[in-house]
mmCIF file of C-alpha atoms in Angstrom:
data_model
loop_
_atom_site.group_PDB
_atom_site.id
_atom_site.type_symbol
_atom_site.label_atom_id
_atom_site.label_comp_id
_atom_site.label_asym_id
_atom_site.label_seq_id
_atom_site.Cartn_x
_atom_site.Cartn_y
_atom_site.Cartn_z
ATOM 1 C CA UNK U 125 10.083 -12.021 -29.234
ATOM 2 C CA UNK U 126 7.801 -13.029 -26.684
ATOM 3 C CA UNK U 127 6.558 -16.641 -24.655
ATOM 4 C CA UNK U 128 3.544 -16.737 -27.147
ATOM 5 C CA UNK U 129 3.686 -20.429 -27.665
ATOM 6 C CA UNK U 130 3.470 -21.157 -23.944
ATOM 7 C CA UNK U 131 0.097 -19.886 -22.576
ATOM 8 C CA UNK U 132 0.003 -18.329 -19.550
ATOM 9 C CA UNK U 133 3.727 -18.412 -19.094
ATOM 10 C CA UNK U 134 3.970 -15.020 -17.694
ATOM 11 C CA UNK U 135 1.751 -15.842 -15.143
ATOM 12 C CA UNK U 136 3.346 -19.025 -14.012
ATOM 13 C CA UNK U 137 6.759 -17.263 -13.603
ATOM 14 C CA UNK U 138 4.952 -15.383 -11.445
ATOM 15 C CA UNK U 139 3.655 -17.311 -9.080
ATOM 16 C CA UNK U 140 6.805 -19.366 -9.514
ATOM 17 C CA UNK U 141 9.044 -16.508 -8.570
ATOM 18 C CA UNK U 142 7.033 -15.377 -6.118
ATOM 19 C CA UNK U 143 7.004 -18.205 -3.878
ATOM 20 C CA UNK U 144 9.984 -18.893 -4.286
ATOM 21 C CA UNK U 145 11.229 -15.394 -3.306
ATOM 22 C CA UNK U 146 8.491 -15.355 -0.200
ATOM 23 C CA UNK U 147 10.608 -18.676 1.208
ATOM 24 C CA UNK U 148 13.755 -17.472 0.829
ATOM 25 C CA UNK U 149 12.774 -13.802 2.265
ATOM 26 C CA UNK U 150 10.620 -16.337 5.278
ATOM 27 C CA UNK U 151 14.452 -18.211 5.705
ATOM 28 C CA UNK U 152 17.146 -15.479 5.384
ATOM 29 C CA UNK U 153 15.189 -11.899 6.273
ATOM 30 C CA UNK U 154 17.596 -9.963 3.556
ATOM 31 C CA UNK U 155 15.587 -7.463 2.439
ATOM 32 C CA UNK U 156 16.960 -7.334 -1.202
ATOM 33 C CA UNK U 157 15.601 -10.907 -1.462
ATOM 34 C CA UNK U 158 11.874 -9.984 -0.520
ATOM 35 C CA UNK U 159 9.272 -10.459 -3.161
ATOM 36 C CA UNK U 160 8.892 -6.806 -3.491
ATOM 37 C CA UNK U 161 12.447 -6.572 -5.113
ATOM 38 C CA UNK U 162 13.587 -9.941 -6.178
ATOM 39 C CA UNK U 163 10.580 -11.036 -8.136
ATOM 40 C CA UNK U 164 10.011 -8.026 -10.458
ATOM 41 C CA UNK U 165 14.325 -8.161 -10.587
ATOM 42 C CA UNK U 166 13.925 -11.575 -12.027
ATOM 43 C CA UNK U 167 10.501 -10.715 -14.165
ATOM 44 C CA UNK U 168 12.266 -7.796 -15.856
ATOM 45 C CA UNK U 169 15.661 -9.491 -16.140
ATOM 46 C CA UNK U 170 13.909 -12.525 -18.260
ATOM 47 C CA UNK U 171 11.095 -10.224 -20.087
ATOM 48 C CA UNK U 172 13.544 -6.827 -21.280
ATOM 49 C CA UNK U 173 15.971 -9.443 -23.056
ATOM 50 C CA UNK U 174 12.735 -10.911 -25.177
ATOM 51 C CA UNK U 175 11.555 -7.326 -25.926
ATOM 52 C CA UNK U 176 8.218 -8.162 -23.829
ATOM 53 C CA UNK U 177 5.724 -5.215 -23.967
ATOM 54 C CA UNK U 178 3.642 -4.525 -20.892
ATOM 55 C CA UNK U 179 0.589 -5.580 -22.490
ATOM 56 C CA UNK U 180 1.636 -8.855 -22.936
ATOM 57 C CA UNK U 181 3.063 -9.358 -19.402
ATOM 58 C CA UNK U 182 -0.571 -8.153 -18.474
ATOM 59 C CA UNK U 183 -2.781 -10.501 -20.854
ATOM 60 C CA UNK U 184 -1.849 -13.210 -17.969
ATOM 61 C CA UNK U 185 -1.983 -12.092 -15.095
ATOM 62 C CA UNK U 186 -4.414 -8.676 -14.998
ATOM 63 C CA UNK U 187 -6.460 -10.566 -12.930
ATOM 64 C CA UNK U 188 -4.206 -10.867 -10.569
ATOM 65 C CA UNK U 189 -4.560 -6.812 -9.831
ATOM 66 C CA UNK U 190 -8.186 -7.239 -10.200
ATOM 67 C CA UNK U 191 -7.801 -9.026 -6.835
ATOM 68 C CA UNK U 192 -6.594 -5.862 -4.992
ATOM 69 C CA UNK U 193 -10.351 -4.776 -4.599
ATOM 70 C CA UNK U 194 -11.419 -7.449 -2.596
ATOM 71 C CA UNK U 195 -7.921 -6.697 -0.627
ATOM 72 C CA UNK U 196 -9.058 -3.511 0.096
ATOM 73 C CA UNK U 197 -12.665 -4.523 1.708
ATOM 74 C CA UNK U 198 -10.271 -7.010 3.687
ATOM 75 C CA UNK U 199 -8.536 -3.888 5.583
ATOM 76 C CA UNK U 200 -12.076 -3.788 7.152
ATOM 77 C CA UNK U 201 -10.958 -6.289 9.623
ATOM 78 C CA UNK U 202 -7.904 -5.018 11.624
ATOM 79 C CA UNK U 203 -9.706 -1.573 11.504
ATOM 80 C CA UNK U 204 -12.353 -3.003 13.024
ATOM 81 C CA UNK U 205 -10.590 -4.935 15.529
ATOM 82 C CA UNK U 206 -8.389 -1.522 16.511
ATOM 83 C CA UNK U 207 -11.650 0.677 17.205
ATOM 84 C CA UNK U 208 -10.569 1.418 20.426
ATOM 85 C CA UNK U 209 -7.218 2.108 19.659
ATOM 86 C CA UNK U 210 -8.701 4.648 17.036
ATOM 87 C CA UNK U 211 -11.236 6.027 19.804
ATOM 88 C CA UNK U 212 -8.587 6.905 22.064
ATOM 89 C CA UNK U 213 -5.776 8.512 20.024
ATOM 90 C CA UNK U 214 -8.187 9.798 17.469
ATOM 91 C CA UNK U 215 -6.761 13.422 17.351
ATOM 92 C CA UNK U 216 -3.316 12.482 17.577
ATOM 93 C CA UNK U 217 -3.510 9.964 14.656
ATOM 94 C CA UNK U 218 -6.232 11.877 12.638
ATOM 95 C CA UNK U 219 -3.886 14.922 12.617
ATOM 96 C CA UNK U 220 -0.440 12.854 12.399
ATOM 97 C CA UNK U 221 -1.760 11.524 8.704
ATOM 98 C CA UNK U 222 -3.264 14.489 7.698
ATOM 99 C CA UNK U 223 0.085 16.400 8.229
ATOM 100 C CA UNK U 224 1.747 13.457 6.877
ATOM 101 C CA UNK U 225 -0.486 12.964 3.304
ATOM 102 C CA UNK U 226 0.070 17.414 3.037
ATOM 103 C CA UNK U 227 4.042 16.950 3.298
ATOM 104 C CA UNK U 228 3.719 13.800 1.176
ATOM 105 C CA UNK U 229 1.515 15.494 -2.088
ATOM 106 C CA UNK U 230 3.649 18.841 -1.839
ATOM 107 C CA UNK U 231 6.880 17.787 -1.222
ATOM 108 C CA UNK U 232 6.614 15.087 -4.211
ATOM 109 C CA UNK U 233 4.793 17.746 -6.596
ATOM 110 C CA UNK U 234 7.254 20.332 -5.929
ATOM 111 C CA UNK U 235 10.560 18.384 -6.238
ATOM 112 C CA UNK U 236 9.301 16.837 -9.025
ATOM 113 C CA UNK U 237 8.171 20.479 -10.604
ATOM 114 C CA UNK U 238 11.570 22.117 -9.737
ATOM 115 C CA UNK U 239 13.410 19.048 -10.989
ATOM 116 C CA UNK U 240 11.407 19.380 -14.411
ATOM 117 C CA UNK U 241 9.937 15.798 -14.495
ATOM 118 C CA UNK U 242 6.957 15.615 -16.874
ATOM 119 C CA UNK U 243 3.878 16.626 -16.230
ATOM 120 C CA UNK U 244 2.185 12.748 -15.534
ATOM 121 C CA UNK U 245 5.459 11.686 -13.673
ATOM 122 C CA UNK U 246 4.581 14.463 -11.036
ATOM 123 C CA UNK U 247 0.971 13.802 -10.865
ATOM 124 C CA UNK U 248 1.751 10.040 -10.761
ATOM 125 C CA UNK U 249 4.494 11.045 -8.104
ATOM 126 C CA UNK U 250 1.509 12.560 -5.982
ATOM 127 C CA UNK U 251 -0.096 9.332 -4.333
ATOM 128 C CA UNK U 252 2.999 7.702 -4.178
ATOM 129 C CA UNK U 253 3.227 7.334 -0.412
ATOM 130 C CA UNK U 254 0.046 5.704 -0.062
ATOM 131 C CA UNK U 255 -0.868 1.686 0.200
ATOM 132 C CA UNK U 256 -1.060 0.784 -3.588
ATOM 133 C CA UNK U 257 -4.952 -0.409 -3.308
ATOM 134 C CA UNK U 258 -5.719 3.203 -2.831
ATOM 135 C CA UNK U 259 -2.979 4.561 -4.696
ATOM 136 C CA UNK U 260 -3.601 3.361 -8.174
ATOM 137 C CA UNK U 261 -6.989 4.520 -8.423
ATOM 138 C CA UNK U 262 -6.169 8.367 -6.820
ATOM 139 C CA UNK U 263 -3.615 8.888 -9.279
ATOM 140 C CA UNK U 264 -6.549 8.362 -12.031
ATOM 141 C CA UNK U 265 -8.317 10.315 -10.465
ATOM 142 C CA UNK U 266 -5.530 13.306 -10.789
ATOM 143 C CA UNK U 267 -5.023 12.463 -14.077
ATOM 144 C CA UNK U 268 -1.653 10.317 -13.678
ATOM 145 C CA UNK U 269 -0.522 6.762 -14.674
ATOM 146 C CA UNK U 270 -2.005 4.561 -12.229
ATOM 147 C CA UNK U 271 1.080 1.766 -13.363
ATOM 148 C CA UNK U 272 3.743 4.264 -12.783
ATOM 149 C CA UNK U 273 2.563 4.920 -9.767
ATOM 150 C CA UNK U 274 2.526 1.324 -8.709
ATOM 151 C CA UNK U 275 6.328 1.672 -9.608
ATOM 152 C CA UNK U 276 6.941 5.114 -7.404
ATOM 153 C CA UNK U 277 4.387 3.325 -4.689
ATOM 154 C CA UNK U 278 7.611 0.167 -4.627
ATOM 155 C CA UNK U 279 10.076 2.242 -4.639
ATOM 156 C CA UNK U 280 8.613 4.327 -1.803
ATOM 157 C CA UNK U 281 8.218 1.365 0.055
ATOM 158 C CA UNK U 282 11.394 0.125 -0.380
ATOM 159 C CA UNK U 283 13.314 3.492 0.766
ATOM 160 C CA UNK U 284 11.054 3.963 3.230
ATOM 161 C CA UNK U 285 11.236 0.567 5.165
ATOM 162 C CA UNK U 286 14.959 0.673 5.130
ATOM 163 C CA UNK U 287 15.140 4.885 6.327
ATOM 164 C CA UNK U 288 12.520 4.697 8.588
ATOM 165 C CA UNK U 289 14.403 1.754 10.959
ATOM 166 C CA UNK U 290 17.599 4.554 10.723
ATOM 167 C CA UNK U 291 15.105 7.628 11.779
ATOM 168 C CA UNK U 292 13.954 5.977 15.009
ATOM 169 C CA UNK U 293 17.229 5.406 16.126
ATOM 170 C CA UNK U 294 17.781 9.509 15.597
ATOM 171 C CA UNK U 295 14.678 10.726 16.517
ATOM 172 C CA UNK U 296 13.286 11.312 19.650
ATOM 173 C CA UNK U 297 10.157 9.901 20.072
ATOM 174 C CA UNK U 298 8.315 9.379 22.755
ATOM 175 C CA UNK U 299 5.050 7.178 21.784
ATOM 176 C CA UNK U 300 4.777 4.175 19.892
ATOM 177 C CA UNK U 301 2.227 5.447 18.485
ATOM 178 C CA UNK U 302 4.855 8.286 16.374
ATOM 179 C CA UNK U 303 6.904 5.585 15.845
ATOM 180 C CA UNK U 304 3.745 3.564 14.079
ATOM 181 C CA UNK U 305 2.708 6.406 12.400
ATOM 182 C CA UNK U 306 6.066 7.134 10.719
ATOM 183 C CA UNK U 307 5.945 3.799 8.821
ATOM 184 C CA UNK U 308 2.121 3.559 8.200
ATOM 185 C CA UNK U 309 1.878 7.481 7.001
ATOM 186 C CA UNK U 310 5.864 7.082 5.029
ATOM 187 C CA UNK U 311 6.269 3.670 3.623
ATOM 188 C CA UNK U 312 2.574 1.853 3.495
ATOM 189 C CA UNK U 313 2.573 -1.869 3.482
ATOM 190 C CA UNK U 314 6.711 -2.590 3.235
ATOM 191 C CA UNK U 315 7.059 0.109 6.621
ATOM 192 C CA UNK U 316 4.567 -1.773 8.318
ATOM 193 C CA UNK U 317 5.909 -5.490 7.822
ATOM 194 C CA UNK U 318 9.386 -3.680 9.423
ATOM 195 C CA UNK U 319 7.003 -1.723 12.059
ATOM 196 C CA UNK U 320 5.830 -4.803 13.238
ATOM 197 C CA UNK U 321 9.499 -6.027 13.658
ATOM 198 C CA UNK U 322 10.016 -2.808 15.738
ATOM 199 C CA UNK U 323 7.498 -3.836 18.337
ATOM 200 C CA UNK U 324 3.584 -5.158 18.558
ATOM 201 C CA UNK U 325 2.141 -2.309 19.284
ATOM 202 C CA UNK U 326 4.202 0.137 16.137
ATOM 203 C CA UNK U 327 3.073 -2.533 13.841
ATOM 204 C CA UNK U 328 -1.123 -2.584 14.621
ATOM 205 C CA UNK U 329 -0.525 1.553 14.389
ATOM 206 C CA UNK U 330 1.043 1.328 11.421
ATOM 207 C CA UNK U 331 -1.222 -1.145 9.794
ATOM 208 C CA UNK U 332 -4.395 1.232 10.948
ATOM 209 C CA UNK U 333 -2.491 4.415 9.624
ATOM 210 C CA UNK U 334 -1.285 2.699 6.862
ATOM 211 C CA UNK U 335 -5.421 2.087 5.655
ATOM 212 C CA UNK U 336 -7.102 5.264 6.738
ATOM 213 C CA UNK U 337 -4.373 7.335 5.083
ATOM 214 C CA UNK U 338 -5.446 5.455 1.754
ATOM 215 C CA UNK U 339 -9.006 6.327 2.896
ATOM 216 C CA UNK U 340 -8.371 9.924 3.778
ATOM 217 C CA UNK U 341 -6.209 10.659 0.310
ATOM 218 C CA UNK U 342 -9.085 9.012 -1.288
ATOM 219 C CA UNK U 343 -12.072 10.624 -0.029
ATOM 220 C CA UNK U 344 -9.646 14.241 -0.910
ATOM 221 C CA UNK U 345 -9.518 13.062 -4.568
ATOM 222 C CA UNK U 346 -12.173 15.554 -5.635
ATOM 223 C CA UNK U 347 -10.565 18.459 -3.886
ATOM 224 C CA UNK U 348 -7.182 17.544 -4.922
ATOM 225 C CA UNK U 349 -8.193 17.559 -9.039
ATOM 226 C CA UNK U 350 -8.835 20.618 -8.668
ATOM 227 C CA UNK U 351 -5.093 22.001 -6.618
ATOM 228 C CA UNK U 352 -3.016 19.368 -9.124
ATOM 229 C CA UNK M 91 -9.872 -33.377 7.773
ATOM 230 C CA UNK M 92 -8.630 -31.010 9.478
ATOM 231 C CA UNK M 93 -6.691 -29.263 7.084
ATOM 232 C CA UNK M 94 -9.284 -29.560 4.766
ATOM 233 C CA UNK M 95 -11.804 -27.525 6.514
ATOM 234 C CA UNK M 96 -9.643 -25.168 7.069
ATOM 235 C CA UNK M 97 -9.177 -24.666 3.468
ATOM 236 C CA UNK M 98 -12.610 -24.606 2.871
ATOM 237 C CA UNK M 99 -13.412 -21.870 5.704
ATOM 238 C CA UNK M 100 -10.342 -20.042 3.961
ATOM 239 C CA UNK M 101 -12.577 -20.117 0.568
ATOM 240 C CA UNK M 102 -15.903 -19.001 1.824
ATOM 241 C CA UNK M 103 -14.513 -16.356 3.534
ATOM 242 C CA UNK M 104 -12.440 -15.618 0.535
ATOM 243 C CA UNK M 105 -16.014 -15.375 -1.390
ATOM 244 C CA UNK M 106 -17.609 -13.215 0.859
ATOM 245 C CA UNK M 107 -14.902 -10.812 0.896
ATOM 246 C CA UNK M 108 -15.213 -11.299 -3.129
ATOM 247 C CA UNK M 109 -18.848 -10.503 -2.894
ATOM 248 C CA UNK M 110 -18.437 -7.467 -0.791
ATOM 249 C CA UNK M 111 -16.047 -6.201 -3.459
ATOM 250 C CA UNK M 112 -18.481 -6.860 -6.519
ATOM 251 C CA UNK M 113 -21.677 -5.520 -4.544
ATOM 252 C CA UNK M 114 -19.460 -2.200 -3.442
ATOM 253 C CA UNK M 115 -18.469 -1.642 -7.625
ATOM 254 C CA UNK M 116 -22.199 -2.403 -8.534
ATOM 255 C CA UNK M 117 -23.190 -0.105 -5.746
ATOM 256 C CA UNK M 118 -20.415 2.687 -6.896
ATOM 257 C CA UNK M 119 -21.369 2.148 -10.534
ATOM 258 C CA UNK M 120 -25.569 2.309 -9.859
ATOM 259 C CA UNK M 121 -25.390 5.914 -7.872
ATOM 260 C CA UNK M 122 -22.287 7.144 -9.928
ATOM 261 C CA UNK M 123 -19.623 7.259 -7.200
ATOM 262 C CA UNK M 124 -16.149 8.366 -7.443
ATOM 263 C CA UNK M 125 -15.242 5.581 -5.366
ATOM 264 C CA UNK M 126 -13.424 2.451 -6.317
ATOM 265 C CA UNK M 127 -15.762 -0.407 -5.426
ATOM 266 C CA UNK M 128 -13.162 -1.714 -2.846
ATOM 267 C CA UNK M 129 -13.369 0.926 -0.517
ATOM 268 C CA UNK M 130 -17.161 1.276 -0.853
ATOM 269 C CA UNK M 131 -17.153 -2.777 -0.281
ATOM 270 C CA UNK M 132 -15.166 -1.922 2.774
ATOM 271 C CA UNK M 133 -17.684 0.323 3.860
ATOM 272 C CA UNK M 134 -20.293 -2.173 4.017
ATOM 273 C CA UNK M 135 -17.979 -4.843 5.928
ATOM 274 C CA UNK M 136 -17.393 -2.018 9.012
ATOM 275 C CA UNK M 137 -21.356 -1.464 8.497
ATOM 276 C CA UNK M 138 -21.990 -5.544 8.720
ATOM 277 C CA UNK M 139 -19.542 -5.722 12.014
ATOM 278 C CA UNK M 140 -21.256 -2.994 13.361
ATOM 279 C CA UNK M 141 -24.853 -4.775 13.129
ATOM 280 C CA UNK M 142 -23.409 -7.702 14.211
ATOM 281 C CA UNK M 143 -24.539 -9.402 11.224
ATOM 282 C CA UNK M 144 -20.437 -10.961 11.435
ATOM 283 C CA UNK M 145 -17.492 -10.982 13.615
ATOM 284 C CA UNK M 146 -13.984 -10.538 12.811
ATOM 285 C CA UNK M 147 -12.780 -13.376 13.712
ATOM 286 C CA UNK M 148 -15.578 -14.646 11.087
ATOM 287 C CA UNK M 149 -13.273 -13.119 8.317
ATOM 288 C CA UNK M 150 -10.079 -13.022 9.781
ATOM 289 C CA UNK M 151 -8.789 -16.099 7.806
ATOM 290 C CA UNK M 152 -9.543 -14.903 4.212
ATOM 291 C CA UNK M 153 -8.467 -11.362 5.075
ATOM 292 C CA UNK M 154 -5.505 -12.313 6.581
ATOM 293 C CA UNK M 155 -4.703 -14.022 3.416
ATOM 294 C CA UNK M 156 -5.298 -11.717 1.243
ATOM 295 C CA UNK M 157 -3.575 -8.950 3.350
ATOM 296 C CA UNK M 158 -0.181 -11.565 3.867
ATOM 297 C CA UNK M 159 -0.416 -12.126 -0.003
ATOM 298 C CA UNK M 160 -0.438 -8.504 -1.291
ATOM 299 C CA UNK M 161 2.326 -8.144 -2.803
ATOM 300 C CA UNK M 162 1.929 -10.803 -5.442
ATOM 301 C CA UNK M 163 -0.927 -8.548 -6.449
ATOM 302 C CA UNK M 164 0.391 -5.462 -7.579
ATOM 303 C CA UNK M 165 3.873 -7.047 -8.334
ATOM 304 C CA UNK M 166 2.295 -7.358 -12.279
ATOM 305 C CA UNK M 167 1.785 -3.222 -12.389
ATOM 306 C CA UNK M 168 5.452 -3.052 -11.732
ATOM 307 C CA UNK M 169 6.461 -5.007 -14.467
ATOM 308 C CA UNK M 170 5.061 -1.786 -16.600
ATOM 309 C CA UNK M 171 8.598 -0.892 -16.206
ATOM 310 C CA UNK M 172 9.186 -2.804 -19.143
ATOM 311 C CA UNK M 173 7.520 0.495 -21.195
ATOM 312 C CA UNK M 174 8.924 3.062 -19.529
ATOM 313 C CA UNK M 175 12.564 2.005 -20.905
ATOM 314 C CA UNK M 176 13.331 5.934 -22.387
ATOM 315 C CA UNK M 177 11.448 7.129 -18.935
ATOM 316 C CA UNK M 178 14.321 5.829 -16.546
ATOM 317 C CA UNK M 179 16.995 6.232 -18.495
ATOM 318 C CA UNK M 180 15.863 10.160 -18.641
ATOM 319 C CA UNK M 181 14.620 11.247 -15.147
ATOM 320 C CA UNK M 182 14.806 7.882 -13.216
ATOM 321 C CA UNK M 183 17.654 9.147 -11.167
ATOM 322 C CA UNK M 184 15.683 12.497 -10.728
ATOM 323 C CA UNK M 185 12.458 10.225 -9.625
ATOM 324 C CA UNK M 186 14.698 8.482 -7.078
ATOM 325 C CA UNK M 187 15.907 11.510 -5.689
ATOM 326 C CA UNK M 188 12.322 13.356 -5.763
ATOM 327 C CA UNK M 189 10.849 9.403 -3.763
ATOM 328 C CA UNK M 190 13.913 9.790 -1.136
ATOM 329 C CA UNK M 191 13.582 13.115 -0.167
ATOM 330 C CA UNK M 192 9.739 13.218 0.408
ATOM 331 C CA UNK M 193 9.720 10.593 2.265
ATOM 332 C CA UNK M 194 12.406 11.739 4.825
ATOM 333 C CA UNK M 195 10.462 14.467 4.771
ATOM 334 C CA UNK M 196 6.946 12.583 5.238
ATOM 335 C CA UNK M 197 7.931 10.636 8.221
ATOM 336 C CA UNK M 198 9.425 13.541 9.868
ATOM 337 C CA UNK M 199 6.331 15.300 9.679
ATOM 338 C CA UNK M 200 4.087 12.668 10.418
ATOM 339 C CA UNK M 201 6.108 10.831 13.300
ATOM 340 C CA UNK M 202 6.292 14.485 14.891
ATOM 341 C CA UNK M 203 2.816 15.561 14.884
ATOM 342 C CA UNK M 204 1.506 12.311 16.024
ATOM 343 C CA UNK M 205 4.533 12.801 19.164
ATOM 344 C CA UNK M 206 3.450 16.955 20.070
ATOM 345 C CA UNK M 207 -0.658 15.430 20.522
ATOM 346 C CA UNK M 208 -0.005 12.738 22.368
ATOM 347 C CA UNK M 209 2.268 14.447 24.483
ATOM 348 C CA UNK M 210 0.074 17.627 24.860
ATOM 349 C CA UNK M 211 -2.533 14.770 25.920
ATOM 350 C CA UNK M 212 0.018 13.172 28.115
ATOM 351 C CA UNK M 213 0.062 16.618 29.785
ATOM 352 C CA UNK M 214 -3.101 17.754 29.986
ATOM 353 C CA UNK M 215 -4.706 14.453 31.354
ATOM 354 C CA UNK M 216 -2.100 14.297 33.948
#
């Protein structure tokens, strides 16, 4: 069974839910109701009952990913902006998400290994704590499911936003610029909508980190075929 | 009036950032990059700023936009859930666990690092 009749339905419940899920995340700040959650929660609770495959989902609204490209040359702007941010604490952020991509990649390849996932569900596993721009196309490039790792880049964010606001109250760090770092480098775009709820200053770090760790894990691609 | 320009500066900045993205995949594709045609259109907007061909603040409408609206756009590669039916029922708890633990472990590493520079900085500037 699917919408057939009604073209484009797919994508109208989409934009539908979304909106709708934006205001009432703008209104009430409960997380379970952001659009990261509650709209593919209502998507999957209306298509799994009609048997909907993914390829018809994506028939509407593919072109809807195509627009993360042009997201992507957007990030030019805040990094711009932050240049002098990034000239000053160069070395402590350059080595912060360097550290932090190595214990992401391992730590995700060996769990995953030891707890005998498949093959592609480690490798899509791999890139998973990265914004999903850059994401998608690095687990390609390692020979994973780009789409599953859109789903492992969520849930990542997700975990991550909600964990990372328990850390800091643990942890004792000293800059903002850790505490910016921890949500850009851990949890992408969800830890840096709740960095910037932590303070100002954790939120433009985490933004920053948040971009050039996509960068960084990108530009690594070719060296990381060949350790995956 | 108002409004309406602003929705109109919102769309031509929305096209340039469009054309950046299509010139950085034809530029990928021509020399046979690696590189998605997003970051290489990224590349050329930090080159652009840094000529002062634009400002920021030129941009900063569209881009804002698109950055605010994200999530709508990779909200449809989630839905691929709906093939993956067998998948969760089999190792989604695993995958959970394997997502939870790295990245305790992630923001550990990276929030501590970041913390020993800057305060070996801290130190040796003072």
């Amino acid at each position: 069974m699917t919408l057939e009749p009604m073209p484009l339905a797919w994508l109208g419940l989409t934009l539908l839910a979304y909106l709708g899920s934006r205001w009432l995340y703008r209104r009430t700040r409960i997380y379970v109701l952001s659009p990261l959650i509650l709209v593919p929660a209502l998507l999957l609770a209306i298509a799994a009952p009609l048997h909907t495959r993914y390829a018809e989902y994506s028939a509407d609204t593919h072109w809807l990913m195509a627009v993360l490209g042009p997201v992507t040359v957007a990030f030019a702007v805040p990094i711009w902006q932050q240049r002098a941010l990034l000239v000053r604490h160069w070395a402590a952020l350059l080595l912060g998400m360097l550290a932090g991509s190595l214990a992401s990649m391992l730590s995700s390849w060996w769990l995953a290994r030891w707890l005998a996932l498949d093959p592609a569900v480690a490798l899509s596993l791999v890139p998973r704590s990265i914004t999903t721009p850059f994401a998608m196309p690095l687990a390609r490039d390692l020979g994973g499911v780009p789409e599953m790792t859109a789903v492992f880049v969520m849930f990542t964010g997700v975990f991550g936003a909600m964990l990372g606001g328990v850390l800091l109250r643990w942890l004792p760090l000293r800059s903002p610029l850790a505490r910016g770092a921890l949500f850009g480098v851990g949890a992408h775009g969800a830890g840096v909508s709740r960095a910037q709820e932590v303070g100002r200053e954790e939120g433009t770090v985490a933004g920053l980190v948040m971009v050039l760790t996509g960068l960084l894990n990108l530009f690594a691609a070719p060296v990381l075929e060949r350790f995956f | 009036m108002k409004a309406l320009n602003r929705y109109a500066r919102a769309v031509a900045e929305l096209l340039v950032l469009f054309a950046l993205y299509a010139l950085g995949t034809w530029l990928a594709q021509a020399l046979g990059w690696p590189i998605p045609g997003g970051v290489v259109g990224l590349a050329l907007l930090l080159l652009v700023f840094a000529l002062n061909g634009l400002k920021p603040a030129h941009l900063q409408l569209g881009a804002g936009l698109l950055m605010a609206e994200m999530l709508l756009f990779f909200i449809p590669a989630l839905m691929s859930l709906l093939d993956y039916g067998a998948l969760v029922r089999q190792q989604g708890l695993r995958i959970l666990l394997v997502i939870a633990i790295s990245t305790v472990v992630v923001m550990l590493v990276t929030a501590f690092t970041v913390d020993a520079v800057f305060r070996w900085r801290m130190r040796r500037d003072t």
